[in-house]
Tab-separated table of C-alpha atoms and ligand atoms in Angstrom:
chain	number	residue	atom	x	y	z
A	1	MET	CA	98.379	105.809	77.494
A	2	THR	CA	101.102	107.307	79.666
A	3	ARG	CA	100.432	106.817	83.365
A	4	TYR	CA	101.633	109.705	85.517
A	5	LEU	CA	101.999	109.786	89.267
A	6	ILE	CA	102.039	113.408	90.321
A	7	THR	CA	102.736	114.328	93.930
A	8	GLY	CA	101.653	117.609	95.496
A	9	GLY	CA	99.150	118.217	92.699
A	10	CYS	CA	96.776	120.183	94.925
A	11	GLY	CA	99.332	122.939	95.414
A	12	PHE	CA	100.099	125.886	93.175
A	13	ILE	CA	102.374	124.587	90.402
A	14	GLY	CA	101.163	120.978	90.660
A	15	SER	CA	97.534	121.931	90.016
A	16	ASN	CA	98.489	124.113	87.062
A	17	PHE	CA	100.653	121.286	85.729
A	18	ILE	CA	97.910	118.659	85.973
A	19	ARG	CA	95.455	120.943	84.181
A	20	HIS	CA	98.073	121.647	81.493
A	21	LEU	CA	98.920	117.960	81.070
A	22	LEU	CA	95.311	116.825	80.693
A	23	ALA	CA	94.652	119.597	78.179
A	24	THR	CA	97.750	119.048	76.048
A	25	GLU	CA	98.446	115.293	76.243
A	26	PRO	CA	95.410	113.246	75.208
A	27	ASP	CA	97.079	109.999	76.293
A	28	ALA	CA	98.047	111.159	79.806
A	29	GLU	CA	96.419	109.390	82.758
A	30	VAL	CA	97.061	111.159	86.050
A	31	VAL	CA	97.089	109.985	89.645
A	32	ASN	CA	97.573	112.875	92.066
A	33	LEU	CA	98.954	111.973	95.497
A	34	ASP	CA	98.608	114.853	97.925
A	35	ALA	CA	98.574	115.003	101.725
A	36	LEU	CA	96.447	118.193	101.716
A	37	THR	CA	98.630	120.128	104.109
A	38	TYR	CA	97.640	123.751	104.785
A	39	ALA	CA	99.053	124.485	101.283
A	40	GLY	CA	97.119	121.758	99.468
A	41	ASN	CA	93.714	122.824	98.253
A	42	PRO	CA	91.298	120.494	96.417
A	43	GLU	CA	89.520	123.592	95.092
A	44	ASN	CA	92.555	124.165	92.857
A	45	LEU	CA	91.436	121.200	90.749
A	46	ARG	CA	87.659	121.424	91.197
A	47	ASP	CA	87.125	121.900	87.444
A	48	ILE	CA	88.848	118.630	86.544
A	49	GLU	CA	88.100	116.402	89.543
A	50	ALA	CA	85.599	114.337	87.517
A	51	HIS	CA	87.884	114.104	84.475
A	52	PRO	CA	87.987	110.502	83.192
A	53	ARG	CA	91.798	110.486	83.056
A	54	TYR	CA	92.302	111.935	86.545
A	55	ARG	CA	92.269	110.361	90.003
A	56	PHE	CA	93.029	111.911	93.376
A	57	VAL	CA	94.574	109.961	96.243
A	58	HIS	CA	94.755	111.571	99.663
A	59	GLY	CA	98.083	110.419	101.083
A	60	ASP	CA	101.561	111.276	102.208
A	61	ILE	CA	104.773	110.792	100.232
A	62	ARG	CA	106.487	109.824	103.495
A	63	ASP	CA	104.310	106.739	103.776
A	64	ALA	CA	106.009	103.903	101.854
A	65	GLU	CA	102.924	101.692	101.708
A	66	THR	CA	100.782	104.437	100.180
A	67	VAL	CA	103.514	105.338	97.732
A	68	ARG	CA	103.984	101.701	96.707
A	69	ALA	CA	100.273	101.358	95.961
A	70	VAL	CA	99.959	104.505	93.850
A	71	MET	CA	103.245	103.950	92.036
A	72	ARG	CA	102.499	100.379	91.034
A	73	ASP	CA	101.564	101.207	87.418
A	74	ALA	CA	103.336	104.547	87.042
A	75	GLN	CA	105.438	105.254	83.978
A	76	VAL	CA	106.287	108.840	84.849
A	77	VAL	CA	106.631	110.348	88.337
A	78	VAL	CA	106.615	114.108	88.836
A	79	ASN	CA	107.440	115.148	92.380
A	80	PHE	CA	106.066	118.554	93.372
A	81	ALA	CA	105.168	117.616	96.957
A	82	ALA	CA	107.139	119.703	99.410
A	83	GLU	CA	107.015	122.220	102.176
A	84	THR	CA	107.730	125.334	100.158
A	85	HIS	CA	107.582	128.531	102.158
A	86	VAL	CA	110.998	129.905	103.156
A	87	ASP	CA	109.563	132.023	105.975
A	88	ARG	CA	107.951	128.989	107.566
A	89	SER	CA	111.241	127.081	107.311
A	90	LEU	CA	112.824	129.865	109.373
A	91	LEU	CA	110.191	129.378	112.076
A	92	ASP	CA	110.414	125.575	112.140
A	93	ALA	CA	112.285	123.421	109.638
A	94	GLY	CA	111.302	119.929	110.836
A	95	ASP	CA	108.542	119.349	108.278
A	96	PHE	CA	110.828	120.572	105.500
A	97	VAL	CA	113.417	117.919	106.233
A	98	MET	CA	110.768	115.243	106.667
A	99	THR	CA	108.805	115.953	103.485
A	100	ASP	CA	111.357	117.459	101.123
A	101	VAL	CA	114.240	115.094	101.926
A	102	TYR	CA	112.758	111.979	103.525
A	103	GLY	CA	109.570	112.046	101.411
A	104	THR	CA	111.648	112.265	98.235
A	105	PHE	CA	113.727	109.335	99.481
A	106	VAL	CA	110.571	107.238	99.975
A	107	LEU	CA	109.447	107.986	96.410
A	108	LEU	CA	112.869	107.103	95.008
A	109	ASN	CA	113.122	103.963	97.092
A	110	GLU	CA	109.791	102.686	95.768
A	111	ALA	CA	110.686	103.747	92.218
A	112	ALA	CA	113.879	101.690	92.449
A	113	LYS	CA	111.811	98.555	93.184
A	114	LEU	CA	109.622	98.799	90.070
A	115	PRO	CA	110.199	96.235	87.300
A	116	ALA	CA	113.076	97.224	85.016
A	117	GLY	CA	111.987	99.492	82.196
A	118	GLN	CA	108.568	100.410	83.639
A	119	LEU	CA	109.488	103.878	84.847
A	120	ARG	CA	110.463	106.181	81.995
A	121	ARG	CA	111.111	109.338	83.985
A	122	PHE	CA	111.263	110.521	87.591
A	123	LEU	CA	111.056	114.306	87.366
A	124	HIS	CA	112.014	116.057	90.559
A	125	ILE	CA	110.957	119.690	90.885
A	126	SER	CA	113.647	121.733	92.574
A	127	THR	CA	114.388	125.426	92.885
A	128	ASP	CA	116.915	128.140	92.028
A	129	GLU	CA	117.251	128.676	95.780
A	130	VAL	CA	119.589	125.665	96.038
A	131	TYR	CA	122.343	127.830	94.486
A	132	GLY	CA	122.044	130.471	97.174
A	133	GLU	CA	122.695	134.020	96.035
A	134	ALA	CA	123.759	134.384	92.421
A	135	PRO	CA	127.247	135.830	91.870
A	136	PRO	CA	127.021	139.600	91.221
A	137	ASP	CA	128.400	139.392	87.688
A	138	ARG	CA	126.606	136.385	86.212
A	139	SER	CA	123.755	133.876	86.488
A	140	SER	CA	123.896	130.466	88.174
A	141	SER	CA	124.407	127.512	85.875
A	142	GLU	CA	123.642	123.842	86.419
A	143	THR	CA	127.277	122.965	87.157
A	144	ASP	CA	127.673	125.572	89.897
A	145	ARG	CA	128.262	124.437	93.445
A	146	LEU	CA	125.081	124.352	95.534
A	147	HIS	CA	125.115	126.777	98.424
A	148	PRO	CA	121.657	126.720	100.037
A	149	ARG	CA	121.255	129.350	102.749
A	150	SER	CA	117.822	128.620	104.264
A	151	PRO	CA	116.419	125.434	105.821
A	152	TYR	CA	113.984	125.300	102.857
A	153	SER	CA	116.690	125.453	100.202
A	154	ALA	CA	118.934	123.102	102.189
A	155	SER	CA	116.091	120.553	102.264
A	156	LYS	CA	115.558	120.941	98.515
A	157	ALA	CA	119.308	120.489	97.942
A	158	GLY	CA	119.233	117.371	100.119
A	159	ALA	CA	116.397	115.972	98.017
A	160	GLU	CA	118.400	116.611	94.858
A	161	MET	CA	121.393	114.715	96.233
A	162	MET	CA	119.129	111.798	97.072
A	163	CYS	CA	117.747	111.853	93.504
A	164	LEU	CA	121.210	111.743	91.969
A	165	ALA	CA	122.270	108.957	94.334
A	166	PHE	CA	119.304	106.834	93.198
A	167	TYR	CA	120.105	107.586	89.569
A	168	GLU	CA	123.723	106.518	89.998
A	169	THR	CA	123.086	103.547	92.261
A	170	TYR	CA	119.843	102.029	91.015
A	171	GLY	CA	119.376	103.654	87.615
A	172	VAL	CA	116.138	105.469	88.567
A	173	PRO	CA	115.676	107.728	85.495
A	174	VAL	CA	115.823	110.957	87.451
A	175	ILE	CA	115.715	114.429	85.924
A	176	ILE	CA	115.919	117.522	88.110
A	177	THR	CA	114.588	120.955	87.228
A	178	ARG	CA	115.547	124.100	89.135
A	179	ALA	CA	113.008	126.807	88.446
A	180	SER	CA	112.952	130.422	89.462
A	181	ASN	CA	110.213	132.344	91.332
A	182	THR	CA	106.993	131.131	89.783
A	183	PHE	CA	103.748	133.106	89.852
A	184	GLY	CA	100.209	132.887	88.505
A	185	PRO	CA	96.746	131.574	89.443
A	186	TYR	CA	96.232	129.355	92.507
A	187	GLN	CA	99.374	130.436	94.377
A	188	HIS	CA	98.851	130.435	98.140
A	189	PRO	CA	98.413	133.969	99.541
A	190	GLU	CA	101.312	133.525	101.967
A	191	LYS	CA	103.729	133.915	99.020
A	192	ALA	CA	105.000	137.380	98.103
A	193	LEU	CA	103.031	138.321	94.987
A	194	PRO	CA	99.637	136.880	96.023
A	195	LEU	CA	100.130	138.505	99.422
A	196	PHE	CA	100.783	141.877	97.772
A	197	ILE	CA	97.773	141.532	95.455
A	198	THR	CA	95.291	140.302	98.048
A	199	ASN	CA	96.428	142.778	100.724
A	200	ALA	CA	96.069	145.578	98.186
A	201	LEU	CA	92.572	144.362	97.273
A	202	GLU	CA	91.707	144.640	100.984
A	203	ASP	CA	93.433	148.048	101.296
A	204	GLN	CA	95.858	146.481	103.753
A	205	PRO	CA	99.590	147.318	103.904
A	206	LEU	CA	102.003	145.388	101.671
A	207	PRO	CA	104.913	144.248	103.895
A	208	LEU	CA	108.150	144.424	101.934
A	209	TYR	CA	111.291	142.945	103.494
A	210	GLY	CA	114.351	145.169	104.010
A	211	ASP	CA	114.862	147.730	101.264
A	212	GLY	CA	112.775	145.762	98.723
A	213	GLN	CA	115.785	145.497	96.398
A	214	GLN	CA	116.034	141.702	96.448
A	215	ILE	CA	116.001	140.426	92.871
A	216	ARG	CA	114.053	137.398	91.693
A	217	ASP	CA	113.647	136.060	88.168
A	218	TRP	CA	109.870	135.902	87.680
A	219	LEU	CA	108.486	132.932	85.749
A	220	TYR	CA	104.836	132.594	84.755
A	221	VAL	CA	103.396	129.253	85.823
A	222	GLU	CA	102.201	128.377	82.292
A	223	ASP	CA	105.724	128.797	80.958
A	224	HIS	CA	107.016	126.717	83.855
A	225	CYS	CA	104.556	123.903	83.012
A	226	ARG	CA	105.509	123.927	79.341
A	227	ALA	CA	109.168	123.682	80.296
A	228	LEU	CA	108.447	120.656	82.506
A	229	CYS	CA	106.644	118.862	79.652
A	230	LEU	CA	109.527	119.566	77.309
A	231	VAL	CA	112.097	118.336	79.803
A	232	LEU	CA	110.056	115.154	80.237
A	233	GLU	CA	109.991	114.668	76.485
A	234	ARG	CA	113.527	115.668	75.534
A	235	GLY	CA	115.612	115.847	78.721
A	236	ALA	CA	118.164	113.175	79.592
A	237	PRO	CA	118.137	111.119	82.807
A	238	GLY	CA	120.795	112.149	85.314
A	239	GLU	CA	120.651	115.756	84.059
A	240	THR	CA	119.559	118.974	85.725
A	241	TYR	CA	117.859	121.857	83.911
A	242	ASN	CA	117.433	125.434	85.066
A	243	ILE	CA	114.092	127.072	84.194
A	244	ALA	CA	113.738	130.858	84.112
A	245	ALA	CA	112.366	133.482	81.765
A	246	GLY	CA	114.965	136.225	82.297
A	247	ASN	CA	112.562	138.586	84.089
A	248	GLU	CA	114.790	139.874	86.858
A	249	ARG	CA	112.812	142.333	88.959
A	250	THR	CA	113.198	143.691	92.475
A	251	ASN	CA	110.476	142.909	94.998
A	252	LEU	CA	109.757	146.638	95.114
A	253	GLU	CA	109.159	146.720	91.333
A	254	VAL	CA	106.815	143.736	91.612
A	255	ALA	CA	104.818	145.274	94.470
A	256	THR	CA	104.637	148.604	92.642
A	257	LYS	CA	103.424	146.931	89.446
A	258	ALA	CA	100.708	145.043	91.338
A	259	LEU	CA	99.492	148.298	92.920
A	260	GLU	CA	99.522	150.064	89.563
A	261	LEU	CA	97.456	147.283	87.939
A	262	LEU	CA	94.953	147.455	90.796
A	263	GLY	CA	94.798	151.248	90.830
A	264	LYS	CA	95.912	151.323	94.485
A	265	PRO	CA	98.283	153.891	96.046
A	266	ARG	CA	102.011	153.254	96.547
A	267	SER	CA	101.549	154.414	100.132
A	268	LEU	CA	100.265	150.903	100.927
A	269	ILE	CA	103.867	149.661	100.762
A	270	ARG	CA	105.420	149.208	104.213
A	271	PHE	CA	109.114	148.384	104.538
A	272	VAL	CA	109.549	145.862	107.341
A	273	SER	CA	112.611	144.310	108.978
A	274	ASP	CA	114.299	141.852	106.676
A	275	ARG	CA	113.984	138.069	106.553
A	276	MET	CA	116.940	136.307	108.221
A	277	GLY	CA	119.615	135.281	105.726
A	278	HIS	CA	117.610	136.805	102.871
A	279	ASP	CA	119.290	135.985	99.549
A	280	ARG	CA	119.833	139.175	97.568
A	281	ARG	CA	119.512	137.867	94.036
A	282	TYR	CA	118.663	134.686	92.186
A	283	SER	CA	119.450	134.484	88.504
A	284	LEU	CA	119.569	131.460	86.231
A	285	GLU	CA	121.514	130.605	83.104
A	286	THR	CA	119.048	128.720	80.854
A	287	THR	CA	121.066	127.804	77.732
A	288	LYS	CA	120.647	124.097	78.454
A	289	LEU	CA	116.848	124.306	78.592
A	290	ARG	CA	116.646	126.586	75.571
A	291	ALA	CA	118.716	124.042	73.593
A	292	LEU	CA	115.802	121.614	74.083
A	293	GLY	CA	113.563	124.142	72.299
A	294	TRP	CA	111.969	126.102	75.149
A	295	SER	CA	111.447	129.805	75.393
A	296	PRO	CA	108.867	131.688	77.466
A	297	CYS	CA	105.590	132.509	75.705
A	298	VAL	CA	104.168	135.101	78.068
A	299	ARG	CA	105.675	138.547	78.665
A	300	TRP	CA	106.141	139.478	82.326
A	301	GLU	CA	103.778	142.458	82.013
A	302	ASP	CA	101.020	140.299	80.473
A	303	ALA	CA	101.528	137.567	83.062
A	304	MET	CA	101.302	140.127	85.862
A	305	GLU	CA	98.097	141.485	84.399
A	306	ALA	CA	96.572	137.999	84.049
A	307	THR	CA	97.591	137.117	87.608
A	308	VAL	CA	96.186	140.286	89.122
A	309	ARG	CA	92.957	139.771	87.177
A	310	TRP	CA	92.699	136.177	88.448
A	311	TYR	CA	92.973	137.226	92.104
A	312	ARG	CA	90.566	140.083	91.554
A	313	GLU	CA	87.998	137.682	90.084
A	314	ARG	CA	88.603	134.806	92.512
A	315	ARG	CA	88.068	136.634	95.767
A	316	ALA	CA	86.199	133.727	97.424
A	317	TRP	CA	89.175	131.419	96.732
A	318	TRP	CA	91.756	133.516	98.582
A	319	GLU	CA	89.429	135.006	101.200
A	320	ARG	CA	88.665	131.533	102.500
A	321	ILE	CA	92.385	130.815	102.883
A	322	LYS	CA	93.130	134.156	104.526
A	323	ARG	CA	90.268	133.732	107.022
A	324	ASP	CA	91.593	130.298	108.030
A	325	PRO	CA	92.970	130.496	111.610
A	326	ARG	CA	96.147	128.736	110.424
A	327	PHE	CA	96.840	131.567	107.999
A	328	GLN	CA	95.938	134.254	110.517
A	329	GLU	CA	98.216	132.741	113.145
A	330	TYR	CA	101.076	132.575	110.653
A	331	TYR	CA	100.483	136.133	109.420
A	332	ARG	CA	100.395	137.503	112.953
A	333	ARG	CA	103.598	135.717	113.878
A	334	GLN	CA	105.403	136.757	110.740
A	335	TYR	CA	104.254	140.337	110.252
A	336	ALA	CA	102.438	141.854	113.265
A	337	ALA	CA	105.537	143.116	115.090
A	338	ARG	CA	107.282	143.936	111.843
A	339	LEU	CA	104.364	146.041	110.603
A	340	GLU	CA	104.158	147.896	113.907
A	341	GLN	CA	107.758	149.070	113.452
A	342	SER	CA	107.489	149.554	109.695
A	343	SER	CA	108.012	152.653	107.636
A	344	GLY	CA	106.742	153.950	104.323
A	345	VAL	CA	110.272	154.595	103.138
A	346	PRO	CA	113.012	152.012	102.791
A	347	PRO	CA	115.458	151.869	105.742
A	348	PRO	CA	118.776	153.708	105.135
B	401	NAD	P1	102.737	124.513	97.287
B	401	NAD	O1	103.178	124.778	98.671
B	401	NAD	O2	101.722	125.414	96.665
B	401	NAD	O3	102.164	123.017	97.179
B	401	NAD	C1	102.788	121.931	97.789
B	401	NAD	C2	101.822	120.740	97.709
B	401	NAD	O4	102.479	119.587	98.254
B	401	NAD	C3	100.539	120.937	98.496
B	401	NAD	O5	99.416	120.529	97.730
B	401	NAD	C4	100.715	120.035	99.712
B	401	NAD	O6	99.486	119.528	100.246
B	401	NAD	C5	101.562	118.923	99.124
B	401	NAD	N1	102.356	118.209	100.147
B	401	NAD	C6	103.122	118.764	101.120
B	401	NAD	N2	103.652	117.795	101.879
B	401	NAD	C7	103.240	116.613	101.362
B	401	NAD	C8	103.469	115.259	101.696
B	401	NAD	N3	104.249	114.920	102.730
B	401	NAD	N4	102.893	114.288	100.946
B	401	NAD	C9	102.100	114.622	99.894
B	401	NAD	N5	101.832	115.894	99.541
B	401	NAD	C10	102.403	116.872	100.259
B	401	NAD	O7	104.053	124.470	96.405
B	401	NAD	P2	104.380	125.036	94.941
B	401	NAD	O8	104.712	126.466	95.049
B	401	NAD	O9	103.359	124.577	93.998
B	401	NAD	O10	105.731	124.267	94.646
B	401	NAD	C11	105.716	122.948	94.084
B	401	NAD	C12	107.142	122.448	93.941
B	401	NAD	O11	107.882	123.355	93.111
B	401	NAD	C13	107.905	122.376	95.262
B	401	NAD	O12	108.695	121.228	95.254
B	401	NAD	C14	108.764	123.631	95.268
B	401	NAD	O13	109.929	123.447	96.008
B	401	NAD	C15	109.049	123.784	93.783
B	401	NAD	N6	109.304	125.141	93.312
B	401	NAD	C16	108.419	126.161	93.581
B	401	NAD	C17	108.688	127.431	93.076
B	401	NAD	C18	107.736	128.584	93.329
B	401	NAD	O14	108.077	129.730	93.015
B	401	NAD	N7	106.530	128.349	93.841
B	401	NAD	C19	109.840	127.676	92.312
B	401	NAD	C20	110.701	126.605	92.064
B	401	NAD	C21	110.434	125.346	92.555
């Protein structure tokens, strides 16, 4: 048996990862520690909650006592838990620093106290956003200087530094992955693609920041999960691995594709005033990951189709979230004024 402690497993990527792990590794035993913030949703794992190799613990990674108890037998830690929404970090960054940086520190600090040799890997899930905007003529590689430009990405960069410090100082077998924009089932509807899809399904406008020409490298969550398993198996402690599929698309292309798949008109797109400090392009060099034997399995077009189908068929899942007063308050704050002043054509 391999005993995994997974944090943030009730969120988007964490829930997909746990499902993937239980399905593909017959000797994996999973404890999922999640604080169930607004982004954590037990429904994401409803189908496996009674699985004999799965256990859920409701708790916070910032709480050392809780972490100590759930980490006692762990052989592999995978840290997904974080505040993850850039727009929210622009409204108030306190929770980002507390969870993403301090929470990661608590996990590392407890990991460092485990008996020598018990912990095989401490996989920390980071993001391409720590690089800031990619240079115009190339992709970001693992050795590039970090240049985070939002409170979210700065918190993720801080967590990475803490990870490397605990690797160097105490020998915690840390591996860091920096993945690009991930999409697929169970992603919270505050994030760009699920927001586009669910707004379109409700015949509501799709708010697109600025001129919609910001480029992201779109990675299907299944491919992301397979990359994480491979890095756990073949990656080296102290190393960082970029994860991306090479699907660079503008936000406008992504919104347009979602509308096309849903048979909805392009006139639903509304260009709204841009996000502060909005990074223009993220792009990742992935030679290091590919050398471990990874390549994406799902074409972007097929992944988009599967994702749109999932949201179309799981209306109750996202409607409940969108009706939640916490979501409505956020949406109003973020988009109401912007949509009032929006236009159907990109600003000059
Ligand atoms: P998410 O917001 O969907 O889920 C985050 C989960 O963490 C939730 O279940 C939440 O309840 C839990 N959580 C938050 N604070 C916690 C705390 N203090 N203690 C315990 N649990 C807590 O996030 P996601 O999109 O699945 O992202 C997961 C990880 O992957 C994050 O670390 C994120 O930075 C990283 N990442 C995400 C993307 C992406 O495109 N979504 C890309 C690259 C990296």
